[in-house]
Coordinates of C-alpha atoms and ligand atoms in Angstrom, one line a residue:
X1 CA -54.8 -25.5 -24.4
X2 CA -52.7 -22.2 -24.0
X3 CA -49.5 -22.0 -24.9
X4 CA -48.5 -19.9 -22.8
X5 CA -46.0 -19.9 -19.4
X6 CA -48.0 -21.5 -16.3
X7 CA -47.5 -19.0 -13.5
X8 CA -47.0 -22.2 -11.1
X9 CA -44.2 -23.8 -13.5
X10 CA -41.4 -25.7 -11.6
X11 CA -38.6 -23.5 -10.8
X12 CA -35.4 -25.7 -11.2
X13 CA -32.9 -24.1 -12.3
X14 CA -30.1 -24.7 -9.7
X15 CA -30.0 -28.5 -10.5
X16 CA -27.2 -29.9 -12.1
X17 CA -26.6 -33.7 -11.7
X18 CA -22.9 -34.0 -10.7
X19 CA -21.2 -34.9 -14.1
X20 CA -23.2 -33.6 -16.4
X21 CA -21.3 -33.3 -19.3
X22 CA -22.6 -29.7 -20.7
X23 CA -23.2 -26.3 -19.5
X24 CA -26.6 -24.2 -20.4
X25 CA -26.4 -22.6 -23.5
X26 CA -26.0 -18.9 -22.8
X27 CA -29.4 -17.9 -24.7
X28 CA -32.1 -20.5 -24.6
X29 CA -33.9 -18.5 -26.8
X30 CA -31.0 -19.2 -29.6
X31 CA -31.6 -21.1 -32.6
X32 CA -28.1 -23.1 -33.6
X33 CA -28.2 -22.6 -37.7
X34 CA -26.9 -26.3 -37.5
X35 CA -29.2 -28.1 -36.2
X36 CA -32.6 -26.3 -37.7
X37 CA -33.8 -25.9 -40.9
X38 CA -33.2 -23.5 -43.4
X39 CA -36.2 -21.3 -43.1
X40 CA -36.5 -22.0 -39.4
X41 CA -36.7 -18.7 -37.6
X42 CA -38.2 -16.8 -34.5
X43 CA -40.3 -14.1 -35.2
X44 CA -40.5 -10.6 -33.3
X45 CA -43.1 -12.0 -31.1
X46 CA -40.9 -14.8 -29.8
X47 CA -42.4 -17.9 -31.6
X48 CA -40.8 -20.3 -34.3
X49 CA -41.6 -20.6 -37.0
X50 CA -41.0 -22.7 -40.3
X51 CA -41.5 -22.0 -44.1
X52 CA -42.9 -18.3 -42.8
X53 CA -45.7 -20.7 -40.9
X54 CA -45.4 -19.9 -37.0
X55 CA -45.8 -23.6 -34.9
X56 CA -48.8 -22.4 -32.8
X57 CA -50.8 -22.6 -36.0
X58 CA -49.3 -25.6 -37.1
X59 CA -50.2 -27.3 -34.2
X60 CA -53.7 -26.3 -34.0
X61 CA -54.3 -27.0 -37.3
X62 CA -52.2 -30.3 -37.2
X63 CA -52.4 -31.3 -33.8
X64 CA -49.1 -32.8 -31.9
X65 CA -46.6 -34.6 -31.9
X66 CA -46.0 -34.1 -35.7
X67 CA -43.2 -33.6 -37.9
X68 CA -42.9 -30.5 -40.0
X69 CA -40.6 -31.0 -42.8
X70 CA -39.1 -27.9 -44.4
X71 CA -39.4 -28.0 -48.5
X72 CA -37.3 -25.7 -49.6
X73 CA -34.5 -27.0 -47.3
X74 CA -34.9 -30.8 -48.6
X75 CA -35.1 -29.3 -52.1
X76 CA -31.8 -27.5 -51.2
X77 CA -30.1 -30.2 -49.9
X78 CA -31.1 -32.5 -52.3
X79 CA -29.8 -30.1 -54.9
X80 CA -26.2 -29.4 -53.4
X81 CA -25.9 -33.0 -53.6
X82 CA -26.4 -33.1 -57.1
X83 CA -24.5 -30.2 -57.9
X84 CA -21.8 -31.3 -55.7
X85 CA -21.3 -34.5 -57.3
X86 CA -22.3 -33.0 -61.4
X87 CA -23.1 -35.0 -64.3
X88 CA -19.9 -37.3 -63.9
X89 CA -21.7 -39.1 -60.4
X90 CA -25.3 -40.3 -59.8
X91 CA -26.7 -39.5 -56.3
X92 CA -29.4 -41.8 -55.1
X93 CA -31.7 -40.2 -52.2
X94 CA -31.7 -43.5 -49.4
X95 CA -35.4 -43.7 -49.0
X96 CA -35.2 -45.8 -45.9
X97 CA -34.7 -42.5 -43.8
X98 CA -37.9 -40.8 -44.6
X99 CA -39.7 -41.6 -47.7
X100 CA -43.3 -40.6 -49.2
X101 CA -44.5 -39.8 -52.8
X102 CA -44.4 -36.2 -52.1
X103 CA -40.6 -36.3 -51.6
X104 CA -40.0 -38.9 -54.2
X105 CA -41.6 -36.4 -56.6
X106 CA -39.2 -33.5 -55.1
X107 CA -36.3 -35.9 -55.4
X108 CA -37.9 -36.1 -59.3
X109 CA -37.2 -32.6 -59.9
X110 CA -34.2 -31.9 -58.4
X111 CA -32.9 -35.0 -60.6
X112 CA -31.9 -37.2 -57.7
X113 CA -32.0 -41.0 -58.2
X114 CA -33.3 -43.6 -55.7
X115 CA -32.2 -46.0 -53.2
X116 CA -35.2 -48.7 -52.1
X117 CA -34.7 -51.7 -50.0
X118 CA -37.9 -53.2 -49.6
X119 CA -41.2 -54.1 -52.0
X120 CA -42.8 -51.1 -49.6
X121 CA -40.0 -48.4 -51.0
X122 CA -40.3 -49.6 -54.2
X123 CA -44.3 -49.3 -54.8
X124 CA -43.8 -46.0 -53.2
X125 CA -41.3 -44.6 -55.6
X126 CA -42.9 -46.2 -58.4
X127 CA -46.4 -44.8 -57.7
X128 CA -45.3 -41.3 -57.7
X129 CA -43.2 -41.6 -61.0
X130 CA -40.2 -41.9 -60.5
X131 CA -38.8 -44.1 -63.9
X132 CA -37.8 -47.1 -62.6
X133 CA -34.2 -46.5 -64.5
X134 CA -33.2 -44.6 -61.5
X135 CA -34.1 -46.9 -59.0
X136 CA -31.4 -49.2 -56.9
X137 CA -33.2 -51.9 -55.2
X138 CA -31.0 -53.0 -51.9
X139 CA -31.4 -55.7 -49.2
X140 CA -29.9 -58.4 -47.6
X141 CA -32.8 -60.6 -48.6
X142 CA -35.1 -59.7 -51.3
X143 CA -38.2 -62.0 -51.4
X144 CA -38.4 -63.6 -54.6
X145 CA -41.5 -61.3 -55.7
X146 CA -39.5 -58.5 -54.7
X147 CA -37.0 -59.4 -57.0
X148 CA -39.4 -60.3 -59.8
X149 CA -41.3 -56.9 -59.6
X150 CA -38.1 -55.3 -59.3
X151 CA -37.1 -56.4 -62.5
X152 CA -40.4 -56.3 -64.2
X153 CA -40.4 -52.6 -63.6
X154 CA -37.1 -52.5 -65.1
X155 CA -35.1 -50.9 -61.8
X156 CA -31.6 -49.4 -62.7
X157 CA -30.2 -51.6 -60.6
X158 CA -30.0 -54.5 -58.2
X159 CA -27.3 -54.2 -55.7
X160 CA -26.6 -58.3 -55.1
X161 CA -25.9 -59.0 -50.9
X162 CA -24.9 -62.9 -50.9
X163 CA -24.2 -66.0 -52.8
X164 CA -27.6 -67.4 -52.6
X165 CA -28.9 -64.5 -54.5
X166 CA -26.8 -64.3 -57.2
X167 CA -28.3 -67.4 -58.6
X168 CA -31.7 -66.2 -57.5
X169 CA -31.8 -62.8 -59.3
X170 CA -30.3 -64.8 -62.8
X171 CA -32.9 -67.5 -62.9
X172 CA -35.8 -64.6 -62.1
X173 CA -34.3 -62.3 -65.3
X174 CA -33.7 -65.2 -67.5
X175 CA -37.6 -66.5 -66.3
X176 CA -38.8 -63.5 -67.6
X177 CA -36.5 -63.1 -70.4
X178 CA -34.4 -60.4 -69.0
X179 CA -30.7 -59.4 -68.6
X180 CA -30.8 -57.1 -64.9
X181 CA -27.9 -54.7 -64.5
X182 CA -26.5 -55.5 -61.1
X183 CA -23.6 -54.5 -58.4
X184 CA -22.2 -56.5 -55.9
X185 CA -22.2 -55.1 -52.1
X186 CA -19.1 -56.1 -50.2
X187 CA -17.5 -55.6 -47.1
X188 CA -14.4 -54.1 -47.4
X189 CA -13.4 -54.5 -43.6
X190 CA -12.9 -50.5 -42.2
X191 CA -14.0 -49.8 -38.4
X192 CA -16.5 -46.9 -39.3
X193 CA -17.0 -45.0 -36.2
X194 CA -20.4 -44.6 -35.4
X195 CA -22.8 -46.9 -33.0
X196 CA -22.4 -50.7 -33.3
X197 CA -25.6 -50.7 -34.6
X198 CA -25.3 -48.7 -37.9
X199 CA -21.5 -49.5 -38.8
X200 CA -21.7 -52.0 -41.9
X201 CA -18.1 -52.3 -43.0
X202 CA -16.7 -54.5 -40.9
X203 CA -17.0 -58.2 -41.5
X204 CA -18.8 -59.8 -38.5
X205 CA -22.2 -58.6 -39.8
X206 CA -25.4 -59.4 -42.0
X207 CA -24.4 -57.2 -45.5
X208 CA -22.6 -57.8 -48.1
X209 CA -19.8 -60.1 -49.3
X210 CA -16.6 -59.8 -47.7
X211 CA -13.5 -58.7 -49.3
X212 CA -11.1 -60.8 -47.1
X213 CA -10.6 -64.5 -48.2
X214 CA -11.4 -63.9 -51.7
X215 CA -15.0 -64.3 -50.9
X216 CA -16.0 -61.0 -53.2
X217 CA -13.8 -62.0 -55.9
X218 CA -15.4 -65.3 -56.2
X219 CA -19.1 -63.7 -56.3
X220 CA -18.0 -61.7 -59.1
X221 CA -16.7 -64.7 -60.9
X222 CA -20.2 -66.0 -60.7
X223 CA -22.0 -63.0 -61.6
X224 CA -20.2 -62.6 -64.8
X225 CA -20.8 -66.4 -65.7
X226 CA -24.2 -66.5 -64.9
X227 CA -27.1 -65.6 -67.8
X228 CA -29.3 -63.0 -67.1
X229 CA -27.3 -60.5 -65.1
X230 CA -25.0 -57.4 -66.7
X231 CA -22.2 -57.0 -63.5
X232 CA -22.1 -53.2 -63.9
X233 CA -20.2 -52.6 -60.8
X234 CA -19.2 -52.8 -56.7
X235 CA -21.0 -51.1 -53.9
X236 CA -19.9 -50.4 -50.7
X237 CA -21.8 -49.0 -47.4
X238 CA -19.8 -48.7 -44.6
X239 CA -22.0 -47.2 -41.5
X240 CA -24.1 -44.6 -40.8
X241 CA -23.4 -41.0 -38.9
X242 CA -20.2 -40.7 -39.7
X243 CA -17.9 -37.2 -40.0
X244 CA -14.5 -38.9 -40.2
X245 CA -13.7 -39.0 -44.4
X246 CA -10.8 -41.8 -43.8
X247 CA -13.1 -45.1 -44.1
X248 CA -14.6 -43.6 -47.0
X249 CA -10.8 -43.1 -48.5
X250 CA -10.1 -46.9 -47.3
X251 CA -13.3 -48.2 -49.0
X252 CA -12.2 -46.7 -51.9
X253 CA -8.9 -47.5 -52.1
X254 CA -10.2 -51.4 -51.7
X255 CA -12.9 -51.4 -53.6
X256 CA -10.8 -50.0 -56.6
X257 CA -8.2 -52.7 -55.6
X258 CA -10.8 -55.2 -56.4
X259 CA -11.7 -53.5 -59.8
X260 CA -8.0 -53.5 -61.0
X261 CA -8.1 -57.8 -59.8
X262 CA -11.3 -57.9 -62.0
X263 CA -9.3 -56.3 -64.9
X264 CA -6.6 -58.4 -64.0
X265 CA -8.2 -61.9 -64.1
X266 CA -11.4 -61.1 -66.3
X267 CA -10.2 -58.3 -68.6
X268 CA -12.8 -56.4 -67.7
X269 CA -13.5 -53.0 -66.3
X270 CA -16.4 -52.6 -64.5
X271 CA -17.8 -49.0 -65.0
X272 CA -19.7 -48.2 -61.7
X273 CA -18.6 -47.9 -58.2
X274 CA -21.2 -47.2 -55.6
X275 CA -19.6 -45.7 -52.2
X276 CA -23.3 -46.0 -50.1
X277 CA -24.5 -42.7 -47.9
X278 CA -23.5 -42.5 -44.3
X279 CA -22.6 -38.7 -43.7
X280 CA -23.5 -37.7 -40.6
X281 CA -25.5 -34.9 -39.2
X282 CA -25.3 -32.0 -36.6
X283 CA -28.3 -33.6 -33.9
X284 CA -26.9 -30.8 -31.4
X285 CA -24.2 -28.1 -31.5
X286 CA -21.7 -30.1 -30.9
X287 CA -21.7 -32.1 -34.6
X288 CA -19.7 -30.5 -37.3
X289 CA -21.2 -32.2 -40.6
X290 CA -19.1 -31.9 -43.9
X291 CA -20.5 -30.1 -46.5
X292 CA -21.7 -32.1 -49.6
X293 CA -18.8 -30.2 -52.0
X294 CA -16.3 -31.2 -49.8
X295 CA -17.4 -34.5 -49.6
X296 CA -17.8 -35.2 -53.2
X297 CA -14.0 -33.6 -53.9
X298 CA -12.7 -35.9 -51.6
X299 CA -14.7 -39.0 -52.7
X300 CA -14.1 -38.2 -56.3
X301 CA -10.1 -37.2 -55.8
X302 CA -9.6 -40.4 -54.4
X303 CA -11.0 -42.4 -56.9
X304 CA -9.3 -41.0 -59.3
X305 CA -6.3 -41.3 -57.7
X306 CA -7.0 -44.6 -57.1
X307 CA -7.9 -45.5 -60.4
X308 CA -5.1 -43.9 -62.3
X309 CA -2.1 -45.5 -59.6
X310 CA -3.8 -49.1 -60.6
X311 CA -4.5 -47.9 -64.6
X312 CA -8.3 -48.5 -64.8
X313 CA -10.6 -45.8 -66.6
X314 CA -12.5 -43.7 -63.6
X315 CA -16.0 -45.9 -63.0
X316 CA -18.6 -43.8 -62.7
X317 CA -19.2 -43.1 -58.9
X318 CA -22.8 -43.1 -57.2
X319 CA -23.6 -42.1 -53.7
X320 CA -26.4 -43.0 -51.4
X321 CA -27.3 -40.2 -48.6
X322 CA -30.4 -40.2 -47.0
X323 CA -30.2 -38.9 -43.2
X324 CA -27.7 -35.9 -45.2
X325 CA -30.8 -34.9 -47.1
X326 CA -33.7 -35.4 -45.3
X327 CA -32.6 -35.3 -41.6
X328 CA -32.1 -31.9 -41.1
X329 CA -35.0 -31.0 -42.5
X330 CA -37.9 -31.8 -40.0
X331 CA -38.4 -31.3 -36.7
X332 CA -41.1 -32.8 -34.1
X333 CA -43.6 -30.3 -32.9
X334 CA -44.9 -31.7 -29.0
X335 CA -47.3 -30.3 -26.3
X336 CA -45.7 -30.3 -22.7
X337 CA -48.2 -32.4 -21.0
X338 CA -46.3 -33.1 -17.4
X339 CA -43.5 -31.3 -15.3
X340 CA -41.6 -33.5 -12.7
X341 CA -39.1 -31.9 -11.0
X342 CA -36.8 -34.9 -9.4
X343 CA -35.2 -33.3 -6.1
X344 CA -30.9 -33.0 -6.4
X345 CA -31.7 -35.3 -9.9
X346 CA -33.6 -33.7 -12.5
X347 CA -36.7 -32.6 -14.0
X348 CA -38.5 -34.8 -16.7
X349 CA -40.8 -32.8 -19.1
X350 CA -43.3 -35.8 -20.8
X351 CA -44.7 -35.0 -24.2
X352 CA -47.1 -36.1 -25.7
X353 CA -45.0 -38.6 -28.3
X354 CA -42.3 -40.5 -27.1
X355 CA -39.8 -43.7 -28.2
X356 CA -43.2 -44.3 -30.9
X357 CA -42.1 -41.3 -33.0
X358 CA -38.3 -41.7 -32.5
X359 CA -37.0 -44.9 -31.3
X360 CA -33.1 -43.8 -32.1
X361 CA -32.4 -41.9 -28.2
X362 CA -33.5 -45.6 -27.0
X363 CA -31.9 -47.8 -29.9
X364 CA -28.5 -45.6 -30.1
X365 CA -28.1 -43.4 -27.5
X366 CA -28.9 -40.4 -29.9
X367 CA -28.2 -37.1 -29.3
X368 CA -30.8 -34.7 -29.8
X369 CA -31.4 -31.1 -28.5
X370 CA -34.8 -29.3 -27.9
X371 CA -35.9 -25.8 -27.8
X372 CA -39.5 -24.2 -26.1
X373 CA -40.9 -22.9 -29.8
X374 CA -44.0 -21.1 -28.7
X375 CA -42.5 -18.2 -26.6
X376 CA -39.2 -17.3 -25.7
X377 CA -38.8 -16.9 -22.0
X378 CA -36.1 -15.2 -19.8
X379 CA -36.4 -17.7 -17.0
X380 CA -33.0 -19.7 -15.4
X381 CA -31.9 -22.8 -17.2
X382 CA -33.5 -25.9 -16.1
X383 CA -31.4 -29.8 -16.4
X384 CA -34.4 -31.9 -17.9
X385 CA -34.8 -35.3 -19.6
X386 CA -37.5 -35.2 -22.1
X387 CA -40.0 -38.3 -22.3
X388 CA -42.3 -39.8 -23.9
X389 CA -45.6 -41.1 -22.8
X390 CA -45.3 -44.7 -23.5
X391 CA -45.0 -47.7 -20.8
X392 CA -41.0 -48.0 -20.3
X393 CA -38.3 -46.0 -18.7
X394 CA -36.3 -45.9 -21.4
X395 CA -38.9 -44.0 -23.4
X396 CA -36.4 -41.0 -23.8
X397 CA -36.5 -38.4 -26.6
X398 CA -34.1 -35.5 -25.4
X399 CA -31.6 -37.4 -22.7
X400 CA -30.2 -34.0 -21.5
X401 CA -31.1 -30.5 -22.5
X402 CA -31.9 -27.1 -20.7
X403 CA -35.0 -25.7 -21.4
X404 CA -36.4 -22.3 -19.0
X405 CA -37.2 -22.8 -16.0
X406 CA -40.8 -21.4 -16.1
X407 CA -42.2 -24.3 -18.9
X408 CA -45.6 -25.1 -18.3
X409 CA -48.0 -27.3 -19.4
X410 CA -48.9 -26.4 -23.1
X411 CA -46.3 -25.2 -24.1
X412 CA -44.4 -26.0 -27.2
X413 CA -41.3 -27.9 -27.7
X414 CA -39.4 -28.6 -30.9
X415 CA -36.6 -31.5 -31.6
X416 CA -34.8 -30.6 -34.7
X417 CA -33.3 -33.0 -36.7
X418 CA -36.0 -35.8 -36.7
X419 CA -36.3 -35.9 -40.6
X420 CA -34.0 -39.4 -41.2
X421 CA -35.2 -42.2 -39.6
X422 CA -37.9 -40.8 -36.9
X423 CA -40.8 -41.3 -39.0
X424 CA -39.7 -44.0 -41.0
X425 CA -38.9 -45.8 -37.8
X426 CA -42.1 -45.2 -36.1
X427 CA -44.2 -48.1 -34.3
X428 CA -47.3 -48.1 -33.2
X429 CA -46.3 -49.4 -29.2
X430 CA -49.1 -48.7 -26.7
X431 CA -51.1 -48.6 -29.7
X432 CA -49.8 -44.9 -30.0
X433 CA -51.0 -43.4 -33.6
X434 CA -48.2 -42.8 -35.8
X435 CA -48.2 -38.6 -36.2
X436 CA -48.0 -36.9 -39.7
X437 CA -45.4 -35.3 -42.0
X438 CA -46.5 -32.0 -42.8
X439 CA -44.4 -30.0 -45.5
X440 CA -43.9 -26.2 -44.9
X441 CA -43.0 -23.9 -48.0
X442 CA -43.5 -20.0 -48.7
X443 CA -46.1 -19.8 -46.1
X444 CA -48.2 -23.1 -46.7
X445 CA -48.3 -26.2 -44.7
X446 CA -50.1 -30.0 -46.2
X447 CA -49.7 -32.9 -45.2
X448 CA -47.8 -35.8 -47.0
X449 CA -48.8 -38.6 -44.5
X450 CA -51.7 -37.9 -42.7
X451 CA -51.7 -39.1 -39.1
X452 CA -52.9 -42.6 -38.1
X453 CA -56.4 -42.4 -36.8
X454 CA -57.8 -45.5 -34.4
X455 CA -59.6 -46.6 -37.3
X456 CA -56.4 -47.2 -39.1
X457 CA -55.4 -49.6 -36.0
X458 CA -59.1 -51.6 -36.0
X459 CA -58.6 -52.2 -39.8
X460 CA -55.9 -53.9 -39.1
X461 CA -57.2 -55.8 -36.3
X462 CA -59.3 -58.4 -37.7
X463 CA -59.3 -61.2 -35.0
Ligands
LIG501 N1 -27.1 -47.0 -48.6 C1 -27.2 -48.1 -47.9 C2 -26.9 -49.4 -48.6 C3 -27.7 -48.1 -46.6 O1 -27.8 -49.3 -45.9 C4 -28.0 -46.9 -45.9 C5 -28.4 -46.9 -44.6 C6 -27.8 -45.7 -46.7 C7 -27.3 -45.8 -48.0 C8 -28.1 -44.4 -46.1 O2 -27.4 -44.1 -45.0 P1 -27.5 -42.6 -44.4 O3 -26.9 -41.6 -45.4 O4 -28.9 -42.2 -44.2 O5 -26.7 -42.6 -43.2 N2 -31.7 -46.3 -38.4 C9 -30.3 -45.9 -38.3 C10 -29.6 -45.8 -39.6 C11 -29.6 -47.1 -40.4 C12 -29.0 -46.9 -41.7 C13 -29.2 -48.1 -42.6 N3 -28.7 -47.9 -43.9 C14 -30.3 -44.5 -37.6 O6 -31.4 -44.0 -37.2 O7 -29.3 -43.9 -37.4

């Protein structure tokens, strides 16, 4: 189909809904730094492009909706982390918001460690060599083979969530006559200020083991009685999204209190403290995301601090950011299929993806912004409401935007910052096919997950 404008395009610019809360960008033509990846650019002729690969050949020789995930920016990112936090700190990549061998192998080489939380994560990163060493295996409730293939492979670490499995991961290592390193996750009470949904801190909820009511002080008196576990330190995740650095410093500060009532009543001192991931993103212009060096000096100055007011040696600290990485780093490629111009309301573009490839506008009320990628246009502003194609209203992708007034069918449109949690989130509703991950670097595109095909959804349908 062409990509280019459609003489008869809706012209509808003039519409603003009363209340809306932004005005048009000045130049829709703009690409904000913040929210696109690193190599993302527009050439002279007007169309993006990404890894020096412009997205009208990336979409006929990938098809859409698909997400293009920028190499060199993930291997950046990944690598600012680990410099940011040096040789004193451990970074573990969070798998859960994208994962695939491909980047597990990047993550590899850029000597990041790794965060799984299910069997799934855990096969994946093993099967593309990461040493098992440098693996954390999370979850509020590991299956028992979980946990015994966890520890078979000799994972790093097993981050404990509850009383229940205390006991559970002991009798597993001492059946197969092994002593697992472990941490214990608990809640250390802080408000984080994000979406109900994705704040983890606060007590009411399914992780961890809370501070309050001497609840975490009594799972580590188990974990150090019981055989076949080596208590190596605490963990804390408090949400995810977040820009404000204050629950971080509150976690800390508690989560060092606890150490020093360890030291106190054990005489031991623990020599790892895990702080979790959570830093947020920019989704659209308005986000102002910390930079990984400032949020290791702060992380690591506090602890310190910390740890010489209650006279403990500084545990080694470990952080856990996936969406920081990885989310910035993609962006969905879809075709315009429809125009609907809503008199007085506004105008909903549909793609040709929807809530299948990124459920988190429908789950969270995300924020995302959207840019027509294969031409630039001089047309007016239009108000529009990207959606999907699936069977439900709330099948939003972009709630808000501008894009020019003259879009047409076939054209292009991009939503950057899909890379955490679009993909890995994906579903196959209305029986949609789950589209691929492509990587882009120094002019070459391949994909790393290949997109589902309707064979892939009769295999599975064996009734
Ligand atoms: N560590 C632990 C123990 C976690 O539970 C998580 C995220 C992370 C690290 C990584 O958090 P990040 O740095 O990516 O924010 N689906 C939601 C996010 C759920 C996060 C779950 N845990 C979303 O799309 O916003």
């Amino acid at each position: 189909m062409s990509r280019s404008a459609h003489p008869a395009g809706p012209r509808h610019a003039d519409v603003l809904p009363e209340g809306h809360p932004s005005a048009p960008p000045a130049d829709l033509n703009h690409l904000d730094r913040k929210v696109w990846a690193s190599t993302v650019t527009r050439t002279p002729e007007g169309v993006v492009s990404v890894g020096g690969v412009e997205v009208t050949r990336l979409a006929e020789e990938f098809g859409t909706p698909a997400y293009f995930l920028d190499e060199t920016d993930f291997r950046e990112r990944a690598r600012a982390w680990r410099t940011a936090f040096g040789s004193d700190a451990d970074v573990f990549y969070a798998g859960k918001a994208f994962l695939s061998r491909a980047v597990v192998r990047w993550l590899h080489d850029e000597g990041l460690n790794l965060d799984v939380c299910s069997g799934g994560e855990l096969t994946t990163a093993l099967s593309a060599g990461m040493p098992a060493d440098r693996i954390a295996f999370h979850g509020n409730n590991k299956s028992v083979e979980e946990i015994e293939t966890a520890i078979r492979a000799g994972v790093g670490r097993i981050v404990l969530d509850s009383f229940q499995e205390i006991v559970r991961v002991s009798h597993i290592a001492q059946s197969l006559g092994k002593r697992q390193r472990v941490q214990i996750r608990i809640t250390v009470g802080v408000e984080a200020h994000t979406h109900e949904f994705i704040a983890t801190a606060h007590e009411d909820q399914k992780f961890g083991i809370p501070l309050a009511g001497g609840q975490a002080a009594e799972a580590v008196r188990r974990a150090l009685q019981l055989d076949g576990l080596e208590l190596v330190g605490i963990h804390s995740h408090i949400g995810s999204q977040i820009f404000d650095m204050s629950g971080f410093e509150v976690a800390a500060h508690r989560v060092v209190g606890l150490l020093k009532d360890i030291r106190d009543e054990h005489g031991v001192e623990l020599p790892e403290i895990d702080l979790g991931g959570g830093l947020g993103i920019a989704y659209t212009s308005d986000d102002d995301p910390r930079e990984p060096h400032e949020i290791a000096k702060a992380l690591t100055e506090i602890v310190s601090r910390e740890c010489e007011g209650a006279k403990l040696r500084t545990p080694r600290i470990s952080v856990e950011p996936g969406r920081a990485i990885v989310g910035p780093t993609a962006f969905t490629l879809y075709e315009v299929g429809t125009i609907k111009p809503l008199d007085g309301l506004r105008t909903y573009v549909s793609v040709d993806g929807g809530m299948s490839d990124n459920i988190r506008t429908a789950l969270y009320d995300a924020e995302y912004s959207v840019a027509l990628v294969s031409r630039t246009s001089e047309a007016a502003p239009m108000l529009v409401r990207v959606v999907g194609k699936h069977c439900e209203s709330g099948d939003i992708v972009v709630k808000d935007a501008f894009l020019p007034a003259d879009l047409a069918p076939g054209d292009l449109i991009a939503v950057p910052a899909t890379g955490a949690y679009c993909r890995s989130m994906a579903s196959n509703y209305n029986h949609a096919l789950r589209p691929p991950v492509v990587a882009v670097r120094e002019g070459e595109a391949r994909v790393i997950v290949r997109r589902e095909t309707e064979e892939d959804l009769l295999r599975l349908d064996v009734g």
